[in-house]
PDB file of N, CA and C in Angstrom:
ATOM      1  N   ASP A   1     104.373  85.253 102.897  1.00 52.00           N
ATOM      2  CA  ASP A   1     103.592  84.609 101.557  1.00 52.00           C
ATOM      3  C   ASP A   1     102.539  83.595 101.843  1.00 52.00           C
ATOM      4  N   ILE A   2     102.994  82.670 102.703  1.00 54.00           N
ATOM      5  CA  ILE A   2     101.857  81.785 102.726  1.00 54.00           C
ATOM      6  C   ILE A   2     100.570  82.430 103.754  1.00 54.00           C
ATOM      7  N   SER A   3     100.484  83.700 104.769  1.00 54.00           N
ATOM      8  CA  SER A   3      99.549  83.853 105.337  1.00 54.00           C
ATOM      9  C   SER A   3      98.766  84.443 104.053  1.00 54.00           C
ATOM     10  N   SER A   4      99.452  85.500 103.278  1.00 51.00           N
ATOM     11  CA  SER A   4      98.959  86.240 102.156  1.00 51.00           C
ATOM     12  C   SER A   4      97.915  85.120 101.280  1.00 51.00           C
ATOM     13  N   ASN A   5      98.745  84.092 100.926  1.00 50.00           N
ATOM     14  CA  ASN A   5      98.129  82.842 100.049  1.00 50.00           C
ATOM     15  C   ASN A   5      97.224  82.263 100.906  1.00 50.00           C
ATOM     16  N   SER A   6      96.786  81.900 102.026  1.00 54.00           N
ATOM     17  CA  SER A   6      95.473  81.651 102.378  1.00 54.00           C
ATOM     18  C   SER A   6      94.575  82.452 102.093  1.00 54.00           C
ATOM     19  N   LEU A   7      94.818  83.753 102.290  1.00 55.00           N
ATOM     20  CA  LEU A   7      93.723  84.831 102.647  1.00 55.00           C
ATOM     21  C   LEU A   7      93.192  85.764 101.020  1.00 55.00           C
ATOM     22  N   GLY A   8      93.872  85.572 100.258  1.00 55.00           N
ATOM     23  CA  GLY A   8      93.723  86.162  99.190  1.00 55.00           C
ATOM     24  C   GLY A   8      93.715  85.220  97.992  1.00 55.00           C
ATOM     25  N   GLY A   9      94.282  83.962  98.426  1.00 58.00           N
ATOM     26  CA  GLY A   9      94.530  83.026  96.982  1.00 58.00           C
ATOM     27  C   GLY A   9      95.727  82.577  95.921  1.00 58.00           C
ATOM     28  N   SER A  10      95.403  82.159  95.083  1.00 59.00           N
ATOM     29  CA  SER A  10      97.241  81.677  94.217  1.00 59.00           C
ATOM     30  C   SER A  10      96.948  83.087  93.554  1.00 59.00           C
ATOM     31  N   ILE A  11      96.031  84.064  93.231  1.00 64.00           N
ATOM     32  CA  ILE A  11      95.835  85.097  92.720  1.00 64.00           C
ATOM     33  C   ILE A  11      96.901  86.248  92.522  1.00 64.00           C
ATOM     34  N   PRO A  12      97.333  86.430  94.320  1.00 66.00           N
ATOM     35  CA  PRO A  12      98.055  87.617  94.488  1.00 66.00           C
ATOM     36  C   PRO A  12      99.365  86.996  94.608  1.00 66.00           C
ATOM     37  N   THR A  13      99.214  85.642  95.042  1.00 73.00           N
ATOM     38  CA  THR A  13     100.722  85.260  95.277  1.00 73.00           C
ATOM     39  C   THR A  13     101.563  85.255  94.128  1.00 73.00           C
ATOM     40  N   SER A  14     100.588  85.167  92.692  1.00 78.00           N
ATOM     41  CA  SER A  14     101.482  84.870  91.268  1.00 78.00           C
ATOM     42  C   SER A  14     101.679  86.330  91.196  1.00 78.00           C
ATOM     43  N   LEU A  15     100.879  87.436  91.937  1.00 80.00           N
ATOM     44  CA  LEU A  15     101.240  89.030  91.388  1.00 80.00           C
ATOM     45  C   LEU A  15     102.726  89.283  92.112  1.00 80.00           C
ATOM     46  N   GLU A  16     102.769  88.816  93.456  1.00 81.00           N
ATOM     47  CA  GLU A  16     104.160  88.934  94.163  1.00 81.00           C
ATOM     48  C   GLU A  16     104.855  87.739  93.505  1.00 81.00           C
ATOM     49  N   ASN A  17     104.924  87.186  92.837  1.00 80.00           N
ATOM     50  CA  ASN A  17     106.038  86.181  92.327  1.00 80.00           C
ATOM     51  C   ASN A  17     106.506  87.039  90.882  1.00 80.00           C
ATOM     52  N   LEU A  18     105.727  87.567  90.046  1.00 83.00           N
ATOM     53  CA  LEU A  18     105.801  88.710  89.237  1.00 83.00           C
ATOM     54  C   LEU A  18     106.712  89.599  89.634  1.00 83.00           C
ATOM     55  N   ALA A  19     106.330  90.246  91.093  1.00 84.00           N
ATOM     56  CA  ALA A  19     106.990  91.793  91.326  1.00 84.00           C
ATOM     57  C   ALA A  19     108.794  90.983  91.971  1.00 84.00           C
ATOM     58  N   LYS A  20     108.738  89.690  92.460  1.00 83.00           N
ATOM     59  CA  LYS A  20     109.862  88.945  92.144  1.00 83.00           C
ATOM     60  C   LYS A  20     110.566  88.856  91.595  1.00 83.00           C
ATOM     61  N   LEU A  21     110.575  88.398  90.944  1.00 81.00           N
ATOM     62  CA  LEU A  21     110.955  88.320  89.108  1.00 81.00           C
ATOM     63  C   LEU A  21     111.631  89.755  88.599  1.00 81.00           C
ATOM     64  N   SER A  22     110.603  90.482  88.881  1.00 82.00           N
ATOM     65  CA  SER A  22     111.128  92.317  88.226  1.00 82.00           C
ATOM     66  C   SER A  22     112.060  92.527  88.835  1.00 82.00           C
ATOM     67  N   LYS A  23     112.131  92.462  90.516  1.00 77.00           N
ATOM     68  CA  LYS A  23     113.474  92.698  90.783  1.00 77.00           C
ATOM     69  C   LYS A  23     114.450  91.972  90.516  1.00 77.00           C
ATOM     70  N   LEU A  24     114.207  90.608  90.342  1.00 68.00           N
ATOM     71  CA  LEU A  24     115.798  89.999  90.135  1.00 68.00           C
ATOM     72  C   LEU A  24     116.318  90.726  87.981  1.00 68.00           C
TER      73      LEU A  24
END
């Protein structure tokens, strides 16, 4: 998550967070 955050910014990380929340 850290590497993707530094590459893409906060937007892709928030998308990943939404995906994780949907899995929960």
